[in-house]
């Protein structure tokens, strides 16, 4: 896994290119959308904000730990959901880690620890997913 992370620029290009790759259809069916991979990842940090009013009339604003792989993460007021399917949410997880993080910080948001694979109830292996994408990207673009 760590060998794959040596070239974050290549990873960013490959993951961005892979948006329409059939692997996301397959993973969209396999993934349960449980959010465990994001909760155990040492680099995932997404959160949401929740307002509540107590019986005493006081308002509270809380920051809640959240996960972009969960169904309601991209839901907004009015009920619209920007990423309603597991396939979209799971691709977004990769996009954030390998494309957006590289564009913003010059590195991937993954340290190759393997915890997401270890705790995934669907046995999805991030290393295998990235390997397939990289191989196909190189075949078609390099
Ligand atoms: S392998 Fe990468 S994505 Fe998976 S838990 Fe570790 S840092 Fe997070
Ligand atoms: S832990 Fe596995 S099944 Fe759960 S959201 Fe992550 S990839 Fe999908």
PDB file of C-alpha atoms and ligand atoms in Angstrom:
ATOM      1  CA  UNK A   1       0.000   0.000   0.000  1.00  0.00           C
ATOM      2  CA  UNK A   2       2.690   2.474   0.968  1.00  0.00           C
ATOM      3  CA  UNK A   3       4.440   1.979  -2.377  1.00  0.00           C
ATOM      4  CA  UNK A   4       1.292   3.226  -4.102  1.00  0.00           C
ATOM      5  CA  UNK A   5       1.366   6.401  -2.033  1.00  0.00           C
ATOM      6  CA  UNK A   6       4.846   7.406  -3.163  1.00  0.00           C
ATOM      7  CA  UNK A   7       3.475   9.264  -6.185  1.00  0.00           C
ATOM      8  CA  UNK A   8       0.478  11.319  -4.972  1.00  0.00           C
ATOM      9  CA  UNK A   9       0.323  13.250  -8.257  1.00  0.00           C
ATOM     10  CA  UNK A  10      -0.169  10.060 -10.246  1.00  0.00           C
ATOM     11  CA  UNK A  11      -2.773   8.854  -7.741  1.00  0.00           C
ATOM     12  CA  UNK A  12      -4.647  12.145  -7.988  1.00  0.00           C
ATOM     13  CA  UNK A  13      -4.719  11.974 -11.787  1.00  0.00           C
ATOM     14  CA  UNK A  14      -5.773   8.327 -11.813  1.00  0.00           C
ATOM     15  CA  UNK A  15      -8.568   8.725  -9.240  1.00  0.00           C
ATOM     16  CA  UNK A  16      -9.926  11.822 -11.009  1.00  0.00           C
ATOM     17  CA  UNK A  17      -9.816  10.001 -14.343  1.00  0.00           C
ATOM     18  CA  UNK A  18     -11.602   6.960 -12.841  1.00  0.00           C
ATOM     19  CA  UNK A  19     -14.902   8.758 -12.110  1.00  0.00           C
ATOM     20  CA  UNK A  20     -16.694   6.690 -14.822  1.00  0.00           C
ATOM     21  CA  UNK A  21     -14.708   3.495 -14.232  1.00  0.00           C
ATOM     22  CA  UNK A  22     -16.905   0.364 -13.801  1.00  0.00           C
ATOM     23  CA  UNK A  23     -15.180  -0.373 -10.480  1.00  0.00           C
ATOM     24  CA  UNK A  24     -17.380   2.265  -8.801  1.00  0.00           C
ATOM     25  CA  UNK A  25     -20.546   0.446  -9.974  1.00  0.00           C
ATOM     26  CA  UNK A  26     -19.212  -2.779  -8.488  1.00  0.00           C
ATOM     27  CA  UNK A  27     -18.173  -1.100  -5.230  1.00  0.00           C
ATOM     28  CA  UNK A  28     -21.489   0.754  -5.070  1.00  0.00           C
ATOM     29  CA  UNK A  29     -23.167  -2.668  -4.842  1.00  0.00           C
ATOM     30  CA  UNK A  30     -20.669  -4.175  -2.393  1.00  0.00           C
ATOM     31  CA  UNK A  31     -20.282  -1.277   0.021  1.00  0.00           C
ATOM     32  CA  UNK A  32     -22.876  -1.116   2.806  1.00  0.00           C
ATOM     33  CA  UNK A  33     -22.490   2.626   3.325  1.00  0.00           C
ATOM     34  CA  UNK A  34     -21.871   1.985   7.026  1.00  0.00           C
ATOM     35  CA  UNK A  35     -19.187   4.658   7.466  1.00  0.00           C
ATOM     36  CA  UNK A  36     -16.817   2.397   9.435  1.00  0.00           C
ATOM     37  CA  UNK A  37     -13.892   3.038   7.058  1.00  0.00           C
ATOM     38  CA  UNK A  38     -14.191   6.774   7.651  1.00  0.00           C
ATOM     39  CA  UNK A  39     -14.550   6.453  11.423  1.00  0.00           C
ATOM     40  CA  UNK A  40     -11.437   4.276  11.779  1.00  0.00           C
ATOM     41  CA  UNK A  41      -9.297   6.280   9.347  1.00  0.00           C
ATOM     42  CA  UNK A  42      -6.727   8.396  11.204  1.00  0.00           C
ATOM     43  CA  UNK A  43      -6.992  11.136   8.572  1.00  0.00           C
ATOM     44  CA  UNK A  44     -10.759  11.421   8.024  1.00  0.00           C
ATOM     45  CA  UNK A  45     -12.031  14.463   9.864  1.00  0.00           C
ATOM     46  CA  UNK A  46     -15.480  15.358   8.461  1.00  0.00           C
ATOM     47  CA  UNK A  47     -18.093  16.661  10.857  1.00  0.00           C
ATOM     48  CA  UNK A  48     -21.569  18.175  10.817  1.00  0.00           C
ATOM     49  CA  UNK A  49     -23.255  20.874  12.890  1.00  0.00           C
ATOM     50  CA  UNK A  50     -26.521  20.279  14.708  1.00  0.00           C
ATOM     51  CA  UNK A  51     -28.720  22.858  16.451  1.00  0.00           C
ATOM     52  CA  UNK A  52     -31.173  21.855  19.170  1.00  0.00           C
ATOM     53  CA  UNK A  53     -33.543  23.644  21.539  1.00  0.00           C
ATOM     54  CA  UNK A  54     -33.883  22.308  25.087  1.00  0.00           C
ATOM     55  CA  UNK A  55     -37.079  22.263  27.200  1.00  0.00           C
ATOM     56  CA  UNK A  56     -35.711  25.316  29.005  1.00  0.00           C
ATOM     57  CA  UNK A  57     -35.769  27.209  25.682  1.00  0.00           C
ATOM     58  CA  UNK A  58     -31.996  27.435  25.416  1.00  0.00           C
ATOM     59  CA  UNK A  59     -30.377  26.679  22.076  1.00  0.00           C
ATOM     60  CA  UNK A  60     -27.316  24.532  21.651  1.00  0.00           C
ATOM     61  CA  UNK A  61     -25.053  24.212  18.632  1.00  0.00           C
ATOM     62  CA  UNK A  62     -23.060  20.978  18.573  1.00  0.00           C
ATOM     63  CA  UNK A  63     -20.302  19.734  16.335  1.00  0.00           C
ATOM     64  CA  UNK A  64     -20.901  16.060  15.570  1.00  0.00           C
ATOM     65  CA  UNK A  65     -18.373  13.645  14.185  1.00  0.00           C
ATOM     66  CA  UNK A  66     -19.727  12.534  10.795  1.00  0.00           C
ATOM     67  CA  UNK A  67     -18.728  10.497   7.772  1.00  0.00           C
ATOM     68  CA  UNK A  68     -19.063  11.364   4.074  1.00  0.00           C
ATOM     69  CA  UNK A  69     -19.916   7.720   3.358  1.00  0.00           C
ATOM     70  CA  UNK A  70     -23.125   7.947   5.427  1.00  0.00           C
ATOM     71  CA  UNK A  71     -26.452   8.574   3.600  1.00  0.00           C
ATOM     72  CA  UNK A  72     -27.339  11.959   5.126  1.00  0.00           C
ATOM     73  CA  UNK A  73     -23.925  13.625   5.012  1.00  0.00           C
ATOM     74  CA  UNK A  74     -24.648  15.580   1.810  1.00  0.00           C
ATOM     75  CA  UNK A  75     -28.312  16.212   2.593  1.00  0.00           C
ATOM     76  CA  UNK A  76     -29.307  19.854   2.884  1.00  0.00           C
ATOM     77  CA  UNK A  77     -32.315  21.841   4.081  1.00  0.00           C
ATOM     78  CA  UNK A  78     -35.324  21.020   1.923  1.00  0.00           C
ATOM     79  CA  UNK A  79     -34.288  17.382   1.688  1.00  0.00           C
ATOM     80  CA  UNK A  80     -32.049  17.477  -1.397  1.00  0.00           C
ATOM     81  CA  UNK A  81     -29.128  15.083  -1.232  1.00  0.00           C
ATOM     82  CA  UNK A  82     -26.084  15.845  -3.388  1.00  0.00           C
ATOM     83  CA  UNK A  83     -24.803  12.274  -3.156  1.00  0.00           C
ATOM     84  CA  UNK A  84     -27.800   9.972  -2.708  1.00  0.00           C
ATOM     85  CA  UNK A  85     -26.167   6.715  -3.864  1.00  0.00           C
ATOM     86  CA  UNK A  86     -23.484   4.645  -2.161  1.00  0.00           C
ATOM     87  CA  UNK A  87     -21.501   4.672  -5.417  1.00  0.00           C
ATOM     88  CA  UNK A  88     -21.366   8.488  -5.414  1.00  0.00           C
ATOM     89  CA  UNK A  89     -20.452   8.647  -1.736  1.00  0.00           C
ATOM     90  CA  UNK A  90     -17.780   6.009  -1.973  1.00  0.00           C
ATOM     91  CA  UNK A  91     -16.169   7.662  -5.024  1.00  0.00           C
ATOM     92  CA  UNK A  92     -16.322  10.977  -3.197  1.00  0.00           C
ATOM     93  CA  UNK A  93     -14.372   9.430  -0.322  1.00  0.00           C
ATOM     94  CA  UNK A  94     -11.554   8.530  -2.725  1.00  0.00           C
ATOM     95  CA  UNK A  95     -11.845  11.871  -4.532  1.00  0.00           C
ATOM     96  CA  UNK A  96     -11.400  13.770  -1.271  1.00  0.00           C
ATOM     97  CA  UNK A  97      -8.465  11.651  -0.135  1.00  0.00           C
ATOM     98  CA  UNK A  98      -6.515  11.470  -3.356  1.00  0.00           C
ATOM     99  CA  UNK A  99      -7.604  14.362  -5.605  1.00  0.00           C
ATOM    100  CA  UNK A 100      -8.798  17.251  -3.438  1.00  0.00           C
ATOM    101  CA  UNK A 101      -6.185  16.639  -0.748  1.00  0.00           C
ATOM    102  CA  UNK A 102      -3.436  16.547  -3.373  1.00  0.00           C
ATOM    103  CA  UNK A 103      -4.704  19.748  -5.026  1.00  0.00           C
ATOM    104  CA  UNK A 104      -4.836  21.537  -1.675  1.00  0.00           C
ATOM    105  CA  UNK A 105      -1.838  20.117   0.192  1.00  0.00           C
ATOM    106  CA  UNK A 106       0.321  18.333  -2.387  1.00  0.00           C
ATOM    107  CA  UNK A 107      -0.189  14.945  -0.760  1.00  0.00           C
ATOM    108  CA  UNK A 108      -2.765  12.183  -0.402  1.00  0.00           C
ATOM    109  CA  UNK A 109      -4.947  12.021   2.670  1.00  0.00           C
ATOM    110  CA  UNK A 110      -3.965   8.410   3.367  1.00  0.00           C
ATOM    111  CA  UNK A 111      -1.044   6.946   5.296  1.00  0.00           C
ATOM    112  CA  UNK A 112      -1.543   3.383   4.107  1.00  0.00           C
ATOM    113  CA  UNK A 113      -2.328   2.003   7.562  1.00  0.00           C
ATOM    114  CA  UNK A 114      -4.930  -0.469   6.236  1.00  0.00           C
ATOM    115  CA  UNK A 115      -7.443   0.130   9.048  1.00  0.00           C
ATOM    116  CA  UNK A 116     -10.276   0.784   6.570  1.00  0.00           C
ATOM    117  CA  UNK A 117      -9.705  -2.643   5.045  1.00  0.00           C
ATOM    118  CA  UNK A 118      -9.312  -4.379   8.403  1.00  0.00           C
ATOM    119  CA  UNK A 119     -12.655  -3.135   9.745  1.00  0.00           C
ATOM    120  CA  UNK A 120     -14.732  -3.076   6.530  1.00  0.00           C
ATOM    121  CA  UNK A 121     -17.640  -5.547   6.866  1.00  0.00           C
ATOM    122  CA  UNK A 122     -17.675  -5.934   3.060  1.00  0.00           C
ATOM    123  CA  UNK A 123     -13.921  -6.707   2.938  1.00  0.00           C
ATOM    124  CA  UNK A 124     -13.210  -3.842   0.566  1.00  0.00           C
ATOM    125  CA  UNK A 125      -9.472  -3.335   0.201  1.00  0.00           C
ATOM    126  CA  UNK A 126      -8.392   0.214  -0.654  1.00  0.00           C
ATOM    127  CA  UNK A 127      -5.078  -1.105  -1.959  1.00  0.00           C
ATOM    128  CA  UNK A 128      -6.839  -3.376  -4.478  1.00  0.00           C
ATOM    129  CA  UNK A 129      -9.168  -0.577  -5.580  1.00  0.00           C
ATOM    130  CA  UNK A 130      -6.284   1.835  -6.168  1.00  0.00           C
ATOM    131  CA  UNK A 131      -4.255  -0.851  -7.947  1.00  0.00           C
ATOM    132  CA  UNK A 132      -7.046  -1.531 -10.460  1.00  0.00           C
ATOM    133  CA  UNK A 133      -7.555   2.172 -11.112  1.00  0.00           C
ATOM    134  CA  UNK A 134      -3.842   2.874 -11.494  1.00  0.00           C
ATOM    135  CA  UNK A 135      -3.279  -0.028 -13.837  1.00  0.00           C
ATOM    136  CA  UNK A 136      -6.149   1.012 -16.134  1.00  0.00           C
ATOM    137  CA  UNK A 137      -5.146   4.664 -15.977  1.00  0.00           C
ATOM    138  CA  UNK A 138      -1.590   3.833 -17.042  1.00  0.00           C
ATOM    139  CA  UNK A 139      -2.801   1.576 -19.865  1.00  0.00           C
ATOM    140  CA  UNK A 140      -5.026   4.304 -21.314  1.00  0.00           C
ATOM    141  CA  UNK A 141      -3.043   7.441 -20.568  1.00  0.00           C
ATOM    142  CA  UNK A 142       0.691   6.775 -20.347  1.00  0.00           C
TER     143      UNK A 142
HETATM  144  S1  LIG B   1      -5.359   3.014   4.609  1.00  0.00           S
HETATM  145 FE1  LIG B   1      -5.607   5.213   4.200  1.00  0.00          FE
HETATM  146  S2  LIG B   1      -7.832   5.486   3.888  1.00  0.00           S
HETATM  147 FE2  LIG B   1      -7.543   3.498   4.945  1.00  0.00          FE
HETATM  148  S3  LIG B   1      -7.708   3.957   7.128  1.00  0.00           S
HETATM  149 FE3  LIG B   1      -5.522   4.071   6.639  1.00  0.00          FE
HETATM  150  S4  LIG B   1      -5.154   6.233   6.146  1.00  0.00           S
HETATM  151 FE4  LIG B   1      -7.370   5.921   6.074  1.00  0.00          FE
HETATM  152  S1  LIG B   2     -16.425   0.194   5.879  1.00  0.00           S
HETATM  153 FE1  LIG B   2     -16.661  -0.905   3.937  1.00  0.00          FE
HETATM  154  S2  LIG B   2     -18.871  -1.247   3.763  1.00  0.00           S
HETATM  155 FE2  LIG B   2     -18.602   0.372   5.303  1.00  0.00          FE
HETATM  156  S3  LIG B   2     -18.725   2.324   4.135  1.00  0.00           S
HETATM  157 FE3  LIG B   2     -16.541   1.746   4.235  1.00  0.00          FE
HETATM  158  S4  LIG B   2     -16.158   0.591   2.327  1.00  0.00           S
HETATM  159 FE4  LIG B   2     -18.398   0.657   2.633  1.00  0.00          FE
END
